[in-house]
mmCIF file of C-alpha atoms and ligand atoms in Angstrom:
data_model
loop_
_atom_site.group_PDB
_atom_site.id
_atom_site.type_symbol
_atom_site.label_atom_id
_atom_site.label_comp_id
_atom_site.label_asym_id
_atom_site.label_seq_id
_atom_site.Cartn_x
_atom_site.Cartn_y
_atom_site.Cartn_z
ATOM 1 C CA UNK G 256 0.000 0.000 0.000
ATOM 2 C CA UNK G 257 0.868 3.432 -0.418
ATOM 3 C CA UNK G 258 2.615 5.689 2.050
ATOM 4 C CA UNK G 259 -0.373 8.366 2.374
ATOM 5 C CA UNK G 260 -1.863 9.600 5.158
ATOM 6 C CA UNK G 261 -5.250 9.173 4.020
ATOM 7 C CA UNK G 262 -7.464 10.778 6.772
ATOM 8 C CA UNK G 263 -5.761 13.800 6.499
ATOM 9 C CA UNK G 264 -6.097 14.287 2.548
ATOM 10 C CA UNK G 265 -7.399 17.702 1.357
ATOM 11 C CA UNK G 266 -9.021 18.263 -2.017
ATOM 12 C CA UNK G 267 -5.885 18.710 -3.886
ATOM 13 C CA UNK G 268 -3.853 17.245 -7.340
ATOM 14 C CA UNK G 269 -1.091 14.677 -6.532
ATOM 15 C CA UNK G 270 0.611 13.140 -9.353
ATOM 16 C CA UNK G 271 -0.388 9.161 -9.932
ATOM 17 C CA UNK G 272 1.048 6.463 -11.764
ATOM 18 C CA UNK G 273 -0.968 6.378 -15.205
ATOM 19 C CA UNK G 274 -3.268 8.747 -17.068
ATOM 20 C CA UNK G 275 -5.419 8.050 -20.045
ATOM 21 C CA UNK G 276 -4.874 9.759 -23.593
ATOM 22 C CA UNK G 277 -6.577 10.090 -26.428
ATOM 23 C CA UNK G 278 -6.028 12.284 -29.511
ATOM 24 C CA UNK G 279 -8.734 13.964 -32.039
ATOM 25 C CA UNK G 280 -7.522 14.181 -35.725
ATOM 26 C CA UNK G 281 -8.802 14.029 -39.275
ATOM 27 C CA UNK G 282 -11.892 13.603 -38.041
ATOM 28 C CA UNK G 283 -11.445 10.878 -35.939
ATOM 29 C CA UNK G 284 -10.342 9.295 -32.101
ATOM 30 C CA UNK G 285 -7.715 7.297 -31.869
ATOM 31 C CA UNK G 286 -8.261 4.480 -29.365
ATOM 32 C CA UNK G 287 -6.464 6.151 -26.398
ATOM 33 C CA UNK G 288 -3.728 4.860 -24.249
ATOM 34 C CA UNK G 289 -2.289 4.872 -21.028
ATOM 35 C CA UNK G 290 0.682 6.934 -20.330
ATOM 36 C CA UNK G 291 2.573 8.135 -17.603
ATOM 37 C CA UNK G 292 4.019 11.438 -17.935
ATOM 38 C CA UNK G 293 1.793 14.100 -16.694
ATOM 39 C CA UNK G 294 3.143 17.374 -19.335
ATOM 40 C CA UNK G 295 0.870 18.689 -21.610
ATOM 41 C CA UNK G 296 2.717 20.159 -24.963
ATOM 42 C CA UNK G 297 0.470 22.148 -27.456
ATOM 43 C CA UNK G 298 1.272 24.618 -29.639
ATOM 44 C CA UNK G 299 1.264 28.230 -28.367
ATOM 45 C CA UNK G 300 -1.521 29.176 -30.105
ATOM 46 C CA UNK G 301 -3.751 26.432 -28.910
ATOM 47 C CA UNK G 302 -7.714 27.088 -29.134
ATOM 48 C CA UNK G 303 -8.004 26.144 -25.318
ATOM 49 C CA UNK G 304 -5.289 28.577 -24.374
ATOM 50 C CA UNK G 305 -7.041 31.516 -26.488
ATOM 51 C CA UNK G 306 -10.293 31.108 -26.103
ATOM 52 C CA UNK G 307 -10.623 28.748 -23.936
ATOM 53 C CA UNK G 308 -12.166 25.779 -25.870
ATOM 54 C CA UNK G 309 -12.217 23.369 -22.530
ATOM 55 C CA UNK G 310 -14.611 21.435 -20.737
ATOM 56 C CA UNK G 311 -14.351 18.560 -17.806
ATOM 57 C CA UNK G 312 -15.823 15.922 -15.560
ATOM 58 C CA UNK G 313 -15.660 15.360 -12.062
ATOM 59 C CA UNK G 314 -16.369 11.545 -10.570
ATOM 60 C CA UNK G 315 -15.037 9.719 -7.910
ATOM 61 C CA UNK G 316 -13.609 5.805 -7.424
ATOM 62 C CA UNK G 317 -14.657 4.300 -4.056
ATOM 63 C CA UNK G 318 -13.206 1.145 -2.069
ATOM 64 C CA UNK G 319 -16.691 -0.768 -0.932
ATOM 65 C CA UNK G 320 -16.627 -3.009 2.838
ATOM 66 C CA UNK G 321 -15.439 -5.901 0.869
ATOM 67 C CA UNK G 322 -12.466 -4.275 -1.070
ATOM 68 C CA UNK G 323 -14.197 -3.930 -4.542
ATOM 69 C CA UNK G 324 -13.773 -0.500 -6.426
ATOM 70 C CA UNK G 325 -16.426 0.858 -7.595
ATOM 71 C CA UNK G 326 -17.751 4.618 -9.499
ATOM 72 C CA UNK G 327 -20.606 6.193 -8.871
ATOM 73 C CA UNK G 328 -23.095 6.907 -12.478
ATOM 74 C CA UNK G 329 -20.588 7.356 -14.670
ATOM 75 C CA UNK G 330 -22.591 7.061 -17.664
ATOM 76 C CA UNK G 331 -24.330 10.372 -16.480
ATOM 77 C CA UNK G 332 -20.975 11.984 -16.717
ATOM 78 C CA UNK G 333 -20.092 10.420 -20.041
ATOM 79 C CA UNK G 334 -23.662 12.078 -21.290
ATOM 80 C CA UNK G 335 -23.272 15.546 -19.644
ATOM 81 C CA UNK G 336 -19.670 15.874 -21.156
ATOM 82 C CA UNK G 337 -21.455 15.215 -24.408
ATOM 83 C CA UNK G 338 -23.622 17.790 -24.087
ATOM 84 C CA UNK G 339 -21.212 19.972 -22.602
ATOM 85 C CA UNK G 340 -18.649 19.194 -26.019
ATOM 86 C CA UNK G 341 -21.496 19.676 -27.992
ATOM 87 C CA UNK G 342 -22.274 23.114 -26.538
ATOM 88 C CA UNK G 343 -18.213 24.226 -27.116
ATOM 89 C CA UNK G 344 -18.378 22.803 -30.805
ATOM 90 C CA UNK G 345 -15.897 20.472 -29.613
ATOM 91 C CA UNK G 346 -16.180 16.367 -31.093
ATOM 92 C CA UNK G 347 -17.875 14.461 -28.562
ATOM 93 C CA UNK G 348 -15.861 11.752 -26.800
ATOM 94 C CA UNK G 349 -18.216 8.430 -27.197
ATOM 95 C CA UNK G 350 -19.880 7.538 -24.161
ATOM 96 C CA UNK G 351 -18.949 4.198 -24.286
ATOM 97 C CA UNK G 352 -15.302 4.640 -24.885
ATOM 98 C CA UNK G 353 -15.752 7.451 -21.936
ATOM 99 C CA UNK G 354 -16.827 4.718 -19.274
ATOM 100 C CA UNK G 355 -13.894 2.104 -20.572
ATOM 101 C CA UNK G 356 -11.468 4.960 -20.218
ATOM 102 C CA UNK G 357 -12.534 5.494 -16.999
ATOM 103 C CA UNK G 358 -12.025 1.603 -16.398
ATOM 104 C CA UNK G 359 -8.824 1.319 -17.292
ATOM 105 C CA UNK G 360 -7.371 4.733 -15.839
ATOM 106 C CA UNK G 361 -8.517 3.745 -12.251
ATOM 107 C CA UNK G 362 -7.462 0.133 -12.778
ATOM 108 C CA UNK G 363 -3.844 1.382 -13.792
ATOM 109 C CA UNK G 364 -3.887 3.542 -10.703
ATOM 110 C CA UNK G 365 -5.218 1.071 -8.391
ATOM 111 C CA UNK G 366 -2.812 1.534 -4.859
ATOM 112 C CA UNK G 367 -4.018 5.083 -5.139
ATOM 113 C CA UNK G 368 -8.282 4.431 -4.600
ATOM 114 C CA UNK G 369 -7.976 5.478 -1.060
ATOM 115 C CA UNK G 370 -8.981 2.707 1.864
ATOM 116 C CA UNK G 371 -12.821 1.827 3.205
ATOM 117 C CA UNK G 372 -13.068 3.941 5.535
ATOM 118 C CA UNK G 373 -10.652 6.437 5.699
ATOM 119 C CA UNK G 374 -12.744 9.852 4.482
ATOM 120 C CA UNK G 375 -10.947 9.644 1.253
ATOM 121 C CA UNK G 376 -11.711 8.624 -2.362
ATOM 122 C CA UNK G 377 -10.136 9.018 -5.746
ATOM 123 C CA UNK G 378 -11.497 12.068 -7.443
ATOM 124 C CA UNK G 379 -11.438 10.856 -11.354
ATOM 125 C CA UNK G 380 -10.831 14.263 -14.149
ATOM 126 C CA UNK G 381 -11.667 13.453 -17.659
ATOM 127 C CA UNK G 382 -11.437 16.898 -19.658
ATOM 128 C CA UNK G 383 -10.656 17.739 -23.305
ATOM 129 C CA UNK G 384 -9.325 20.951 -25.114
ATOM 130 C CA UNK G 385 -8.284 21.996 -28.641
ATOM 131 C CA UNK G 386 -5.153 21.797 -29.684
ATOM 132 C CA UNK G 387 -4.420 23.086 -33.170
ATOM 133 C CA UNK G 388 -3.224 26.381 -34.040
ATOM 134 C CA UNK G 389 -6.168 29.316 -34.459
ATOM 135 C CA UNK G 390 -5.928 33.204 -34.288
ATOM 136 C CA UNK G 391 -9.523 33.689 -35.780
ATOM 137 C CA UNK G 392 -11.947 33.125 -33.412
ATOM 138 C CA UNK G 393 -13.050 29.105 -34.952
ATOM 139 C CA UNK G 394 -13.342 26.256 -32.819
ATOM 140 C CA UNK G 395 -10.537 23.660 -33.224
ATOM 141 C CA UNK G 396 -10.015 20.775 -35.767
ATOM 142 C CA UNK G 397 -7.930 18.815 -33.252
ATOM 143 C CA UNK G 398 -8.567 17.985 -29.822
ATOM 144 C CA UNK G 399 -7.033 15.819 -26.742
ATOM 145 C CA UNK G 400 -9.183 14.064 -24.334
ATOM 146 C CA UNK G 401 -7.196 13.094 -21.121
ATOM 147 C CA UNK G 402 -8.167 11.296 -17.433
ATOM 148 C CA UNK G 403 -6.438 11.561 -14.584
ATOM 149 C CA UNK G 404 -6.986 10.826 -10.865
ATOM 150 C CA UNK G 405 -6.380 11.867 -7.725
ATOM 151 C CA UNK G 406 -6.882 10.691 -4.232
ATOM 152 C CA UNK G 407 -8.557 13.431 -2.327
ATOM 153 C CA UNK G 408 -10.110 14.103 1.465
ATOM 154 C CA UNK G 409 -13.185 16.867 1.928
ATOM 155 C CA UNK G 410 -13.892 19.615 -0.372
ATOM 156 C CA UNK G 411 -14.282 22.130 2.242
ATOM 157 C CA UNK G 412 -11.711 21.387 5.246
ATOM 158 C CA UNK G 413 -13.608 20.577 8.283
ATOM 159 C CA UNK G 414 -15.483 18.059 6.293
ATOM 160 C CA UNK G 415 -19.682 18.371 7.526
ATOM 161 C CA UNK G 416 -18.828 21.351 9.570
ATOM 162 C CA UNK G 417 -21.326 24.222 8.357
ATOM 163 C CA UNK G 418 -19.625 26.628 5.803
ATOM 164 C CA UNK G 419 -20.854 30.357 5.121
ATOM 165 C CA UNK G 420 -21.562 31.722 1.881
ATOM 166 C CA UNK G 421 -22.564 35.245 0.520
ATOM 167 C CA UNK G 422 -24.240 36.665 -2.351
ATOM 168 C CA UNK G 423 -21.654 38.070 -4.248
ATOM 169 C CA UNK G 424 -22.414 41.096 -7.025
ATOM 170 C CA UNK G 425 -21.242 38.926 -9.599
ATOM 171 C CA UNK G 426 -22.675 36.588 -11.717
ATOM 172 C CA UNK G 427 -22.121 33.530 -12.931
ATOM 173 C CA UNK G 428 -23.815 32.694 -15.697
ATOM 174 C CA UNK G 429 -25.919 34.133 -18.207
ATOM 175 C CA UNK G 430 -29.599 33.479 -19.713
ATOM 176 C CA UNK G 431 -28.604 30.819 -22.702
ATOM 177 C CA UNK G 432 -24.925 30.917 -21.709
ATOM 178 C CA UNK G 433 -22.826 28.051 -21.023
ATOM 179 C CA UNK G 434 -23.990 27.412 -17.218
ATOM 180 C CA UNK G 435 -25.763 24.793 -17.861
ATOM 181 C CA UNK G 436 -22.531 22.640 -18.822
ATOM 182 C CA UNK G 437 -18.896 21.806 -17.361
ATOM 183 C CA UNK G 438 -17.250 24.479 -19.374
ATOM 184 C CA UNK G 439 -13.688 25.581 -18.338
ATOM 185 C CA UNK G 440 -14.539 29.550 -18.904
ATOM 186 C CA UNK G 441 -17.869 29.013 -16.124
ATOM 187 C CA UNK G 442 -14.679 28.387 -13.391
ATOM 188 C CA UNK G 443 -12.644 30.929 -14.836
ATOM 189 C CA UNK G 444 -14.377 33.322 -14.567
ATOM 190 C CA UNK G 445 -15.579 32.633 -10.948
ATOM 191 C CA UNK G 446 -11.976 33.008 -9.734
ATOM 192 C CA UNK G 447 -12.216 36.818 -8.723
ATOM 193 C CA UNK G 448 -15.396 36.342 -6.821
ATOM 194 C CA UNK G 449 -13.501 33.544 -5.043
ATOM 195 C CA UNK G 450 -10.847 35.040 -4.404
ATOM 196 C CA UNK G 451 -12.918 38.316 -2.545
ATOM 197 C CA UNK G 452 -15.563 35.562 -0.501
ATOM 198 C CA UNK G 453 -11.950 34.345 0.951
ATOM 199 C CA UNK G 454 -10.984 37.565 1.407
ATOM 200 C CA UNK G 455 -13.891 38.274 3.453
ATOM 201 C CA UNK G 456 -14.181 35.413 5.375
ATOM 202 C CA UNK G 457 -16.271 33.212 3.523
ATOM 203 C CA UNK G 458 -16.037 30.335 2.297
ATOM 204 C CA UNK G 459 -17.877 30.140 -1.169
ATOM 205 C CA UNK G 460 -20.247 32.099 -3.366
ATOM 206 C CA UNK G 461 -23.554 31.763 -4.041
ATOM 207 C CA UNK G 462 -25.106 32.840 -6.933
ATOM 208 C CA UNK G 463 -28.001 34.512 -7.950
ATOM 209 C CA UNK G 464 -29.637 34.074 -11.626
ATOM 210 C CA UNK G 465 -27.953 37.394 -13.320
ATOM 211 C CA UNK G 466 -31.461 38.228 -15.570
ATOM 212 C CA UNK G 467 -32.872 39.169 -12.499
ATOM 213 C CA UNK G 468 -30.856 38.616 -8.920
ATOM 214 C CA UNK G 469 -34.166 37.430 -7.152
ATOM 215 C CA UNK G 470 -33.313 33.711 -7.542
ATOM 216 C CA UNK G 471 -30.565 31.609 -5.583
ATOM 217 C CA UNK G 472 -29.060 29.172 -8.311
ATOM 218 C CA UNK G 473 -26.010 27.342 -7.273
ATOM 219 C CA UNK G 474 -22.593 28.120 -5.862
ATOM 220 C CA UNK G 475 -19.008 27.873 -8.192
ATOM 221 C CA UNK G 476 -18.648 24.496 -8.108
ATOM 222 C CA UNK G 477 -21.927 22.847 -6.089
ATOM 223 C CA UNK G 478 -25.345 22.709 -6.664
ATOM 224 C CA UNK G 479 -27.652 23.726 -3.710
ATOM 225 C CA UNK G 480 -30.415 21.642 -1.618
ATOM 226 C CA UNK G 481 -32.776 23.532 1.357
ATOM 227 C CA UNK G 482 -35.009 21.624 4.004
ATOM 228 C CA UNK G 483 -37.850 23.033 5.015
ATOM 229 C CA UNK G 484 -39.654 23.079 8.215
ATOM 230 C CA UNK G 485 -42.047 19.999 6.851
ATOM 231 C CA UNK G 486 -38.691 18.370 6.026
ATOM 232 C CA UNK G 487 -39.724 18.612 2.372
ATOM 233 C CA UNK G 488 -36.665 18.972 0.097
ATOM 234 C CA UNK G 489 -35.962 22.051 -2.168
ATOM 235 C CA UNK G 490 -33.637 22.466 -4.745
ATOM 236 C CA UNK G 491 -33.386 25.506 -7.383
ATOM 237 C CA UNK G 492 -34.670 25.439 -10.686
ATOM 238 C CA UNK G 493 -32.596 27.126 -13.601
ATOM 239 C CA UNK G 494 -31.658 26.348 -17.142
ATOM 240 C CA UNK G 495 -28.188 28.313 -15.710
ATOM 241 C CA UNK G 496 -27.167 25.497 -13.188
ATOM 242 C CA UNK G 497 -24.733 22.781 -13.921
ATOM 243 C CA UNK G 498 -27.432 19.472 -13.906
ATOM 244 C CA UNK G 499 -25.111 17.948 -10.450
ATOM 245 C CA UNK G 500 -25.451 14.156 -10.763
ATOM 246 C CA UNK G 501 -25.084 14.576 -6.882
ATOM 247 C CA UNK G 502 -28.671 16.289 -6.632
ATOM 248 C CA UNK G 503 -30.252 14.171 -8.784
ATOM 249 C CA UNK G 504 -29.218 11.624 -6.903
ATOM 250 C CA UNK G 505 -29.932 12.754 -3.423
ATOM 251 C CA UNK G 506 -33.154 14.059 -4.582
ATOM 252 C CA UNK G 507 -33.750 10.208 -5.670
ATOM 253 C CA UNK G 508 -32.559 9.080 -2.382
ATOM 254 C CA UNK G 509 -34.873 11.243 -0.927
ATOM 255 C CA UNK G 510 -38.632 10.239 -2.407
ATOM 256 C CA UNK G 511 -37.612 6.923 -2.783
ATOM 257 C CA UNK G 512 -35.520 5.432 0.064
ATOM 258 C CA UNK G 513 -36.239 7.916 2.762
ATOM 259 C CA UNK G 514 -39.867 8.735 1.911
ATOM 260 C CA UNK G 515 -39.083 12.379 2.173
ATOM 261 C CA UNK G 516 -41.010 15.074 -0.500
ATOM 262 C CA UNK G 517 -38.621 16.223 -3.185
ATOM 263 C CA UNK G 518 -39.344 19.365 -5.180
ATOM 264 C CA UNK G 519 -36.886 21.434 -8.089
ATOM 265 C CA UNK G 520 -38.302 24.519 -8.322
ATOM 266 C CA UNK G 521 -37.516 28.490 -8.547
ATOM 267 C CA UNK G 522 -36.226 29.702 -4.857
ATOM 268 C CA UNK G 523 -36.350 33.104 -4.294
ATOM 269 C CA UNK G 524 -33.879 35.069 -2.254
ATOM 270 C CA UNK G 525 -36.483 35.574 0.514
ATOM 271 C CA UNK G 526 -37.617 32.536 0.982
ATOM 272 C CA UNK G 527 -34.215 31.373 2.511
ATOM 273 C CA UNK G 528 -35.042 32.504 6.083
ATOM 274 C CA UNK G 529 -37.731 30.201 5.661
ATOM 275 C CA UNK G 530 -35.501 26.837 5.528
ATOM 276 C CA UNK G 531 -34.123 24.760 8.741
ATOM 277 C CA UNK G 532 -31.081 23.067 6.595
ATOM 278 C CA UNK G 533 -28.985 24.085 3.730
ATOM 279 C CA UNK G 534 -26.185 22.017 2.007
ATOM 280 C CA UNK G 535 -24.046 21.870 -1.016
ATOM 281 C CA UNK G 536 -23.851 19.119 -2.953
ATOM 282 C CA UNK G 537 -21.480 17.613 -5.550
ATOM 283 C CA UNK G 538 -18.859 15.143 -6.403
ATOM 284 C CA UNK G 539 -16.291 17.441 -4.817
ATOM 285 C CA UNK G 540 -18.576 18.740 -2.093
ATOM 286 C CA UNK G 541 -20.386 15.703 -1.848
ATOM 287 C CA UNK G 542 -23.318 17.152 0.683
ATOM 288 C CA UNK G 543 -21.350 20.025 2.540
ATOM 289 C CA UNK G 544 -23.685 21.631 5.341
ATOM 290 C CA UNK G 545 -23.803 25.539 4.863
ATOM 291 C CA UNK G 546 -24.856 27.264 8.364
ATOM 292 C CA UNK G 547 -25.599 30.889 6.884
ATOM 293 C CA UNK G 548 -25.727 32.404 4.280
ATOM 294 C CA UNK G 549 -24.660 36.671 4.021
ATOM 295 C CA UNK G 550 -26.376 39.183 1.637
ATOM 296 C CA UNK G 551 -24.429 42.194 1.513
ATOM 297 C CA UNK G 552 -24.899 42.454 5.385
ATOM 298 C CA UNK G 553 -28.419 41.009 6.220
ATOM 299 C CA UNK G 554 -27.473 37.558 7.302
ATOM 300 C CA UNK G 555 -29.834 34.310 7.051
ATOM 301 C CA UNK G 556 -28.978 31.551 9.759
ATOM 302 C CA UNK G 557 -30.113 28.400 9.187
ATOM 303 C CA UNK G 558 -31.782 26.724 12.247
ATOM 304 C CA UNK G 559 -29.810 23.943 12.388
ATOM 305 C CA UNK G 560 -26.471 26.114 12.911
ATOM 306 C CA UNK G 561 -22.734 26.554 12.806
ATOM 307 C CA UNK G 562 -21.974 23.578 14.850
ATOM 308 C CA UNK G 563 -23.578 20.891 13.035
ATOM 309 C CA UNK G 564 -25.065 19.332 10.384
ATOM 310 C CA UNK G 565 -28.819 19.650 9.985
ATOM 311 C CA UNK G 566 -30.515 15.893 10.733
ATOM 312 C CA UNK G 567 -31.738 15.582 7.323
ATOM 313 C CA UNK G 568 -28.678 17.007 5.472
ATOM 314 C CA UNK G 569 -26.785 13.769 7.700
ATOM 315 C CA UNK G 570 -29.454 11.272 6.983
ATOM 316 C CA UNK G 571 -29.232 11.936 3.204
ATOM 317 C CA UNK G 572 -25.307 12.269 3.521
ATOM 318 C CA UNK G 573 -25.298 8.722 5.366
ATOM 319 C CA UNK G 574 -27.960 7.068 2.694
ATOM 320 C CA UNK G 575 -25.751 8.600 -0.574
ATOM 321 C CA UNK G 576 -22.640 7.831 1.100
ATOM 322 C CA UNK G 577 -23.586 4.335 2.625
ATOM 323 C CA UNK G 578 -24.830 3.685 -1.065
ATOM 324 C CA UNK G 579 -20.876 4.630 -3.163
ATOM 325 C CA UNK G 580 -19.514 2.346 -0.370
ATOM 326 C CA UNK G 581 -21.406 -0.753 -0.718
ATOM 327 C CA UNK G 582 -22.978 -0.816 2.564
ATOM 328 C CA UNK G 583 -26.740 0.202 1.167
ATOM 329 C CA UNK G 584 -28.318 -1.298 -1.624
ATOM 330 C CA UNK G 585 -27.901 1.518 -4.226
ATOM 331 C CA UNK G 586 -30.646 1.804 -6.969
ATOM 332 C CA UNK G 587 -30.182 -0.157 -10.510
ATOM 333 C CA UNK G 588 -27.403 1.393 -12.309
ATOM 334 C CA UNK G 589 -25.918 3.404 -10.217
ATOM 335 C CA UNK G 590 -22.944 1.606 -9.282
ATOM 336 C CA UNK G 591 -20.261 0.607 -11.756
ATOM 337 C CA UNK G 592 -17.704 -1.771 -10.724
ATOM 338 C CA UNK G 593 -14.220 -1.362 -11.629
HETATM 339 N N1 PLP S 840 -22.315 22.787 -9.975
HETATM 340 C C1 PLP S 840 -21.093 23.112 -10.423
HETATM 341 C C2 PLP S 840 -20.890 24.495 -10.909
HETATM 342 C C3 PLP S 840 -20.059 22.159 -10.408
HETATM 343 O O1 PLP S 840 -18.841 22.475 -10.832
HETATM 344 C C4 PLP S 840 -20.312 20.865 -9.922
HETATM 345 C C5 PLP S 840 -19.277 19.857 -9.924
HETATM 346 O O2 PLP S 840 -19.209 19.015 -10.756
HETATM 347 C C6 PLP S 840 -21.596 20.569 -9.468
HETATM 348 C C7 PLP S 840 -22.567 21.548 -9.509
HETATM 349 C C8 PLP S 840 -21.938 19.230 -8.923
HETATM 350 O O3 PLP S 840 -22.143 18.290 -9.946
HETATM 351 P P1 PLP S 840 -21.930 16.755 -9.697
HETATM 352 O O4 PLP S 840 -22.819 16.370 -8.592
HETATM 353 O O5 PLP S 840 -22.339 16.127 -10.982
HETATM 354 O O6 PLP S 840 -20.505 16.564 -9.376
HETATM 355 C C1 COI S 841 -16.764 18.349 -8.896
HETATM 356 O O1 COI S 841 -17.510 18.318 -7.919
HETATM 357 O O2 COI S 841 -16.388 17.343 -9.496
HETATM 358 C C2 COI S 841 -16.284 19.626 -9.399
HETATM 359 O O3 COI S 841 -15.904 19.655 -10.533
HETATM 360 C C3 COI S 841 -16.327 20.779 -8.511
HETATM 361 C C4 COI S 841 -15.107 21.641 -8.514
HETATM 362 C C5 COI S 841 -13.882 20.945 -8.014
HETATM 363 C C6 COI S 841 -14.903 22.323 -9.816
#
């Protein structure tokens, strides 16, 4: 086994073993290999490093009670980089081929799927970018589609303690934009606002939907779930949010394993002094509690405060959780043995 303390992991890159390759040319994939040097060498004039012709995945390998390794729904990533090549004019990357490339990267890399049990799990990165010279604005004629992986701890350090977010005056993404899919320039161009929400002592954005800053949406890299005093779950509606395979999910988990009422729908700003429990929720985040959340000075404190996790952000953290490690029977399909 490797020498990694694995408790202690943060959400951070650490180079592994192997990472999957694949090239774009004349039209056509080439069937990919595994490689191990982790450079990137494109030309300087690169479509991704002009205009930023990128997109990416986010999944996660887990080690199950019995020392299997499994993913969580990766054919829902393999479709929602589709759309999100689609939407960048970029060649899609077959779905198929997606999930086998995913096989075989996290089979090379093995010793590095953190242990049952210890907090950690391998965060899995497919992304592709074009590579050909262009000084027009065009999209590329030759692209690279790469995976590599990562063992990582919690998102947000302090793992389900309650974070605090704010409203920042900047938006994220516009009315029939690109916010809707994984593209590089959506995380770009969240860095500043990042960047200040540190600066000011908290820990992540949220953002409002910029045609009309009435409606909370989703934060830079999470989508967004509210319980309400019924214990009914909430969850924004927007064509601007990333479609998180983590809220589908939990909202799944919640009608149909614990019985709880599950409802996507617009959420207006004041509503959220109405709600007992807030969380984030993503492959990264996985379901990260949020104790407040801080509009340009009027605060709104959840109920279930800064201590602790609210009782039905834990129970659905515990189901979705107990589900990617084998110890609850997960619905059909959703687990995908490596
Ligand atoms: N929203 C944004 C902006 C994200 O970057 C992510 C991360 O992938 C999510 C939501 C959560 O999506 P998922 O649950 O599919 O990881
Ligand atoms: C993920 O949850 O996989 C993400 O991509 C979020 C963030 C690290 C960008």
């Amino acid at each position: 086994m490797m020498n990694i303390d694995w408790g202690n992991l943060g959400f951070g890159y650490m180079k592994t073993d192997f990472r999957f390759v694949s090239n774009y040319k004349d039209g056509k994939w080439d069937d990919g290999e595994l490689i191990t040097d982790d450079s990137v060498v494109i030309n300087e004039s690169a479509c991704v490093l002009q205009y930023a012709q990128t997109c990416f995945e986010g999944l996660k390998a887990y080690r199950t009670k019995d020392n299997k390794v499994v993913c969580f729904r990766p054919d829902l990533n393999a479709k929602r980089m589709a759309d999100s090549a689609a939407r960048l004019e970029m060649p899609v990357f077959p779905e198929g081929k997606f999930i086998e490339a995913v096989k075989k990267v996290v089979k090379a890399n093995i010793d590095w799927v953190p242990p049952f049990g210890s907090g950690a799990s391998l965060y899995i990165r497919p992304y592709m970018f074009g590579t050909n010279p262009v000084m027009g604005v065009k999209p590329a004629i030759e692209y690279q589609f790469r995976i590599f992986v990562s063992p990582v701890g919690p998102y947000f350090k302090g793992g389900m303690k309650p974070i605090i977010l704010r409203v920042p005056d900047f938006d994220r993404a516009a009315p029939r934009g690109t916010g809707h899919v994984k593209a590089g320039l959506n995380y770009a161009m969240s860095l500043h606002a990042i960047i200040e929400a540190h600066n000011q002592g908290y820990n992540e954005n949220i953002y409002l939907d910029s045609a009309t800053r009435t409606k909370v949406e989703e934060t830079g890299g999470a989508n967004i779930i509210f319980v309400t005093k019924d214990n009914e779950i909430v969850t924004p509606k927007s064509s601007t949010i990333l479609p998180s395979i983590t809220r589908r999910s939990l909202m799944y988990v919640a009608e149909n394993i614990l019985g709880l009422k599950a409802v996507e729908r617009e959420i207006y700003k004041e509503e959220l002094s109405d709600f007992k429990e807030c969380a984030l929720c993503g492959t990264a985040a996985v379901l990260s509690p949020v104790g407040k959340i801080v509009d340009h000075g009027k605060e709104y404190a959840f109920p279930s405060g800064m201590e602790k996790c609210g009782e039905i952000t834990q129970k659905l953290y515990d189901t979705l959780t107990g589900i990617q490690k084998g110890e609850i029977e997960p619905p059909k399909g959703w687990i995908f043995e490596i």
